[in-house]
Amino acid sequence: MQAAHITTPTPRGRAGLAFRTLTGALLLVMPLGLLAGCFGSQGGSARVPVVKLDYEKYTLPNGLDVILRKDSRLPLVAVNLWYHVGPANEAAGRTGFAHLFEHMMFQGSGHMQPDTYFAYLEGAGASFVNGTTDFDRTNYLEDVPSNQLELALWLESDRMGFLLDRLDQGMLSNQQDVVRNERRQSIENAPYGLAEEEVFHQLFPQGHPYYASVMGSHADIQAAHLGDIRDFFKRYYTPNNASLAIVGDIDIANTKQLVEKYFGTIARGPDVPAVTVQTPPISKERRSVVTDRVELPRVYLSWITPPIFKPGDAEADVAAQILGRGKASRLYRSLVYDRKIAQDVSASQQSLTLGSVFQVTATAKPGHTAEELEAAIDTEIDSLARSGPTAEELDGAKNKITSNMIMNLENLGGFSGVANLLNYYNHHLKDPGYLNKDLERYTAVTADQVRGFVASQLGKNQRVVVHAVPGEKLIPAEPPPAPPVADAAAAKPAESAEPWRKQKPAPAALSAAPLPSAKTFKLANGLTVYLVESHALPVVSAHLQLRSGSAADPPNLPGLAGFTVAMLDEGTKQRDALGIAREIESLGAQMGSGTISDGSSVWVQSLRQNLDKAMDVASDIVLNPTFPQNEIDRVRNDRRTAVMQEKDSPIQTALRVTTASLFGSSHPYGHVPLGTEQAIGAATRDDIVKFYNASFGPANAALVLAGDITEPEARKLAEKSFGSWKGSGAPIPPPPAGTRIPERVVIVDKPGSPQTQVLLAQQGVMRSDPDFEKLDVANQILGGLFSSRLNLNLREKNGFTYGAFSAVVQRRGIAPIYAGAAVKTEVTGRAIEESFKEVNGMLAKEVSPDELKLAKESISRSLPALFETSESTVATFGTLFLFDLPPDYYQGLPSRLESMTASDVFDATRRRLKPDDMLVIAVGDKKTIEPQIEKLKLGTITYRTADGGEPAQAMRNP
């Protein structure tokens, strides 16, 4: 198991805003009830899970599909709106248009002022807000407190019905800049981003809707005109081309009235013809090589496979699980574990309407090549095509897939929740209730079908091969800046035929239900146990939290804690490394671990029926690790290579350099949890055993259980799993403040980079400091929310970045305060200047009453989302234990926030925020950004390499 890292993933084929969070025909009514699960058998060895997922679907006269589901576990509701449009509907020369339009939907509409959408939702306590574009659809998602349902419907209906009343050239120009920054951040400036785009260029012919990235090209994004946007809206953003799912703590009759009120009078649009594009098959292997500034070669093998929900699609998913998902897979065992030629390997089926994409991706170890990986992958594919999977592999793969589908049902909203699932099935199959048929689709897959799929669909003459190799990054030239548009006057909203829409709806009554609380007890050995019961789904999560993380690393061995935790599942007295992985997969469970500065954790999630067996494995790796030397050597190699890979990531590089520069490399907080290549190489088995013995013990840990388990069952399980634990580990005291470097600016040179990753950083406060909660409120205003000062300045006003942020980090000792953004290279100096302007603005005067109200309510009203799933619940209580906070901490937080004044926040900010002491870390093209930074006269400039080392270069003192 690997240490936890900060990552910013962008799913391939999907782009989005990436924010933190009646009458009708076609009436289909199913009885409403609580979500429950039962498991039966339909012959043979396969067990077919059956899930009761009640919902109601109907269609308004204007064509809008509405799907409702009542789930009263928490006072939350997910509002999920899908438009049946994506790049599949784009015309040649208009690549990225659907995604650009998605961004336009957040800019303001007829009854809503510009840049207020996020502020409304954040102030309402939204825990998730996003919009995403995939090849076949665009969706908009809000998870809000249930008393704010009407607000979400008001906002979504106003965008659907009245976007054009406010749309103007200024809004379009701004979002063209933002989207192009998103493309730079996720494709041109991301490791292997250009290679991933090349895969689709090779799979599909130019002009095919899937040929281009979802974000499109710079030229096409820049070429979009206001008239194009208006035409696109009128054609596709209509009620008859959309479906609305509402899931959560709702009253069905009242929700129907609200849907009718807000959406019923929006006019139907023209019928949208079905996409008729034919995807030509690949009959001869296509190959390409992409050079990039990366440390390690990577190979992509890709095929066009059966469309979503068509015969062969489920077989492809099962084949991907067997080939390359997790440590139990064939490719991991062969390339990573046995032969040690790959750092990582994965297989996936991206199911799409016009032809799905099956892909195997592998990154080479140092000293190995893409060609070597390709040959090894071919061997495993050929073997599966000849002999098919074993019975154990097939059952494990199907259990894993179906169990994951059921465990995801704990989420009301978000990307994987029930609301999105109902819309997903409705979009592709016109049947929101397809879940049980989908589960049957997987459980019915046979070994011979998997073998047949691999043999017939994954041939060498049917594939695309892309090798990404270290070399010069060849970024296509961007078009010259567009000339200013002559008519850029702001639109004047038309007089509304429904004046009541001008008024933001008042929230309904707040739920009187308290936040979930935990029962607590201790075992005789001192282990603290928390229990939160929830019996809506047959799912249980367990989280073992230790108060010992990378801050406990010996000064000469940074990364030892993470190394030790990564070794836990590499062998016990009863199980070997691969046996552990196979057993967890066979149970359909999930298990993982991680290390942060102050703590380490092991977690497991399982269906209730398999909980005892899954906990047997989890407790075994915690209590009985053997730390085999051969596995230590393998994991050592993996972790040293991971340090090399981090050099490719601008944000990881910035964090590594900032950490050492801010605290000092010998300070407990002066290194990232992964550690350094040198320390990982030097750590011995004795070091690992010594750290384990010093840190792992019941008095230093808490076990958090949440989900479908009663108190007697929890006591029995905790005693069985950890009652025999005799370790003597103890928490380390919080470290003292660190010593930052004397220089003010640190530049890490990435020649030719189209963006600069900027971080402003200073030492802040301990989590236990009385100022922490006040600083957390201030942080929401500065950069913690989408509607924050930093983001509105750098993104919405100036178009410098895809997103700006700030953070007040939680730690047992004095933690960092960050502000940052990935900005266009040519505006690095201006972006830093504007960032300091906003940071200094927090010290100039008290925040406004509206800002204070929004910040406090965004925190307090979003608290129920911390307990939405068993997984999030155990993580929440594990964090409380880690920072010595009481189990009822969140129940008392709203009242503490309510009493907090602007003066309280201002005083704490003045005490703790030190702009003149902030380090500036800039990871980008030195020759371009250094002159810009020098003009700011911030102070002495020094330099670091991507791994945090000091290059042989003199300091500059402008």
JSON list of C-alpha atoms in Angstrom, two decimals, residues 747-819:
[
{"chain": "A", "resi": 747, "resn": "ILE", "atom": "CA", "xyz": [12.36, 29.11, -8.77]},
{"chain": "A", "resi": 748, "resn": "VAL", "atom": "CA", "xyz": [12.31, 25.58, -10.15]},
{"chain": "A", "resi": 749, "resn": "ASP", "atom": "CA", "xyz": [13.16, 25.61, -13.82]},
{"chain": "A", "resi": 750, "resn": "LYS", "atom": "CA", "xyz": [10.92, 23.66, -16.21]},
{"chain": "A", "resi": 751, "resn": "PRO", "atom": "CA", "xyz": [12.05, 24.89, -19.63]},
{"chain": "A", "resi": 752, "resn": "GLY", "atom": "CA", "xyz": [9.29, 25.45, -22.15]},
{"chain": "A", "resi": 753, "resn": "SER", "atom": "CA", "xyz": [6.49, 25.03, -19.61]},
{"chain": "A", "resi": 754, "resn": "PRO", "atom": "CA", "xyz": [3.27, 26.74, -20.78]},
{"chain": "A", "resi": 755, "resn": "GLN", "atom": "CA", "xyz": [2.26, 27.35, -17.17]},
{"chain": "A", "resi": 756, "resn": "THR", "atom": "CA", "xyz": [3.86, 28.30, -13.87]},
{"chain": "A", "resi": 757, "resn": "GLN", "atom": "CA", "xyz": [2.77, 26.56, -10.70]},
{"chain": "A", "resi": 758, "resn": "VAL", "atom": "CA", "xyz": [2.84, 29.30, -8.06]},
{"chain": "A", "resi": 759, "resn": "LEU", "atom": "CA", "xyz": [2.63, 28.76, -4.30]},
{"chain": "A", "resi": 760, "resn": "LEU", "atom": "CA", "xyz": [2.75, 31.44, -1.62]},
{"chain": "A", "resi": 761, "resn": "ALA", "atom": "CA", "xyz": [3.47, 29.83, 1.74]},
{"chain": "A", "resi": 762, "resn": "GLN", "atom": "CA", "xyz": [4.06, 30.70, 5.37]},
{"chain": "A", "resi": 763, "resn": "GLN", "atom": "CA", "xyz": [3.94, 28.90, 8.71]},
{"chain": "A", "resi": 764, "resn": "GLY", "atom": "CA", "xyz": [0.53, 29.16, 10.33]},
{"chain": "A", "resi": 765, "resn": "VAL", "atom": "CA", "xyz": [-0.95, 27.60, 13.47]},
{"chain": "A", "resi": 766, "resn": "MET", "atom": "CA", "xyz": [-1.48, 24.26, 15.16]},
{"chain": "A", "resi": 767, "resn": "ARG", "atom": "CA", "xyz": [-4.87, 22.55, 14.76]},
{"chain": "A", "resi": 768, "resn": "SER", "atom": "CA", "xyz": [-5.43, 23.03, 18.50]},
{"chain": "A", "resi": 769, "resn": "ASP", "atom": "CA", "xyz": [-4.84, 26.79, 18.34]},
{"chain": "A", "resi": 770, "resn": "PRO", "atom": "CA", "xyz": [-7.91, 28.87, 19.29]},
{"chain": "A", "resi": 771, "resn": "ASP", "atom": "CA", "xyz": [-7.36, 30.91, 16.11]},
{"chain": "A", "resi": 772, "resn": "PHE", "atom": "CA", "xyz": [-7.72, 27.90, 13.80]},
{"chain": "A", "resi": 773, "resn": "GLU", "atom": "CA", "xyz": [-11.49, 28.07, 13.32]},
{"chain": "A", "resi": 774, "resn": "LYS", "atom": "CA", "xyz": [-11.32, 31.82, 12.71]},
{"chain": "A", "resi": 775, "resn": "LEU", "atom": "CA", "xyz": [-8.54, 31.35, 10.16]},
{"chain": "A", "resi": 776, "resn": "ASP", "atom": "CA", "xyz": [-10.59, 28.63, 8.49]},
{"chain": "A", "resi": 777, "resn": "VAL", "atom": "CA", "xyz": [-13.40, 31.15, 8.00]},
{"chain": "A", "resi": 778, "resn": "ALA", "atom": "CA", "xyz": [-10.93, 33.72, 6.67]},
{"chain": "A", "resi": 779, "resn": "ASN", "atom": "CA", "xyz": [-9.55, 31.10, 4.31]},
{"chain": "A", "resi": 780, "resn": "GLN", "atom": "CA", "xyz": [-12.97, 30.49, 2.77]},
{"chain": "A", "resi": 781, "resn": "ILE", "atom": "CA", "xyz": [-13.06, 34.16, 1.84]},
{"chain": "A", "resi": 782, "resn": "LEU", "atom": "CA", "xyz": [-9.49, 34.36, 0.59]},
{"chain": "A", "resi": 783, "resn": "GLY", "atom": "CA", "xyz": [-9.27, 31.21, -1.54]},
{"chain": "A", "resi": 784, "resn": "GLY", "atom": "CA", "xyz": [-11.16, 28.30, -0.04]},
{"chain": "A", "resi": 785, "resn": "LEU", "atom": "CA", "xyz": [-14.35, 28.74, -2.09]},
{"chain": "A", "resi": 786, "resn": "PHE", "atom": "CA", "xyz": [-14.94, 29.05, -5.80]},
{"chain": "A", "resi": 787, "resn": "SER", "atom": "CA", "xyz": [-16.42, 32.49, -5.08]},
{"chain": "A", "resi": 788, "resn": "SER", "atom": "CA", "xyz": [-13.32, 33.48, -3.07]},
{"chain": "A", "resi": 789, "resn": "ARG", "atom": "CA", "xyz": [-11.34, 36.65, -3.68]},
{"chain": "A", "resi": 790, "resn": "LEU", "atom": "CA", "xyz": [-8.36, 34.82, -5.19]},
{"chain": "A", "resi": 791, "resn": "ASN", "atom": "CA", "xyz": [-10.39, 32.74, -7.62]},
{"chain": "A", "resi": 792, "resn": "LEU", "atom": "CA", "xyz": [-12.64, 35.56, -8.74]},
{"chain": "A", "resi": 793, "resn": "ASN", "atom": "CA", "xyz": [-9.55, 37.71, -9.37]},
{"chain": "A", "resi": 794, "resn": "LEU", "atom": "CA", "xyz": [-7.16, 35.27, -11.04]},
{"chain": "A", "resi": 795, "resn": "ARG", "atom": "CA", "xyz": [-9.73, 33.15, -12.89]},
{"chain": "A", "resi": 796, "resn": "GLU", "atom": "CA", "xyz": [-12.96, 35.04, -13.42]},
{"chain": "A", "resi": 797, "resn": "LYS", "atom": "CA", "xyz": [-11.64, 38.60, -13.73]},
{"chain": "A", "resi": 798, "resn": "ASN", "atom": "CA", "xyz": [-8.24, 38.10, -15.37]},
{"chain": "A", "resi": 799, "resn": "GLY", "atom": "CA", "xyz": [-8.39, 34.63, -16.96]},
{"chain": "A", "resi": 800, "resn": "PHE", "atom": "CA", "xyz": [-4.89, 33.80, -15.67]},
{"chain": "A", "resi": 801, "resn": "THR", "atom": "CA", "xyz": [-5.72, 30.32, -14.42]},
{"chain": "A", "resi": 802, "resn": "TYR", "atom": "CA", "xyz": [-8.15, 27.43, -14.37]},
{"chain": "A", "resi": 803, "resn": "GLY", "atom": "CA", "xyz": [-8.49, 27.87, -10.63]},
{"chain": "A", "resi": 804, "resn": "ALA", "atom": "CA", "xyz": [-6.84, 29.59, -7.65]},
{"chain": "A", "resi": 805, "resn": "PHE", "atom": "CA", "xyz": [-6.94, 28.40, -4.05]},
{"chain": "A", "resi": 806, "resn": "SER", "atom": "CA", "xyz": [-5.76, 28.89, -0.50]},
{"chain": "A", "resi": 807, "resn": "ALA", "atom": "CA", "xyz": [-5.56, 26.51, 2.44]},
{"chain": "A", "resi": 808, "resn": "VAL", "atom": "CA", "xyz": [-5.02, 26.59, 6.19]},
{"chain": "A", "resi": 809, "resn": "VAL", "atom": "CA", "xyz": [-3.58, 23.13, 6.74]},
{"chain": "A", "resi": 810, "resn": "GLN", "atom": "CA", "xyz": [-4.50, 20.99, 9.76]},
{"chain": "A", "resi": 811, "resn": "ARG", "atom": "CA", "xyz": [-1.58, 19.57, 11.74]},
{"chain": "A", "resi": 812, "resn": "ARG", "atom": "CA", "xyz": [-0.76, 18.68, 15.32]},
{"chain": "A", "resi": 813, "resn": "GLY", "atom": "CA", "xyz": [2.15, 21.11, 15.09]},
{"chain": "A", "resi": 814, "resn": "ILE", "atom": "CA", "xyz": [2.45, 24.47, 13.33]},
{"chain": "A", "resi": 815, "resn": "ALA", "atom": "CA", "xyz": [1.16, 23.93, 9.81]},
{"chain": "A", "resi": 816, "resn": "PRO", "atom": "CA", "xyz": [1.49, 25.78, 6.50]},
{"chain": "A", "resi": 817, "resn": "ILE", "atom": "CA", "xyz": [-0.84, 28.37, 5.06]},
{"chain": "A", "resi": 818, "resn": "TYR", "atom": "CA", "xyz": [-0.90, 28.20, 1.26]},
{"chain": "A", "resi": 819, "resn": "ALA", "atom": "CA", "xyz": [-2.19, 30.27, -1.63]}
]
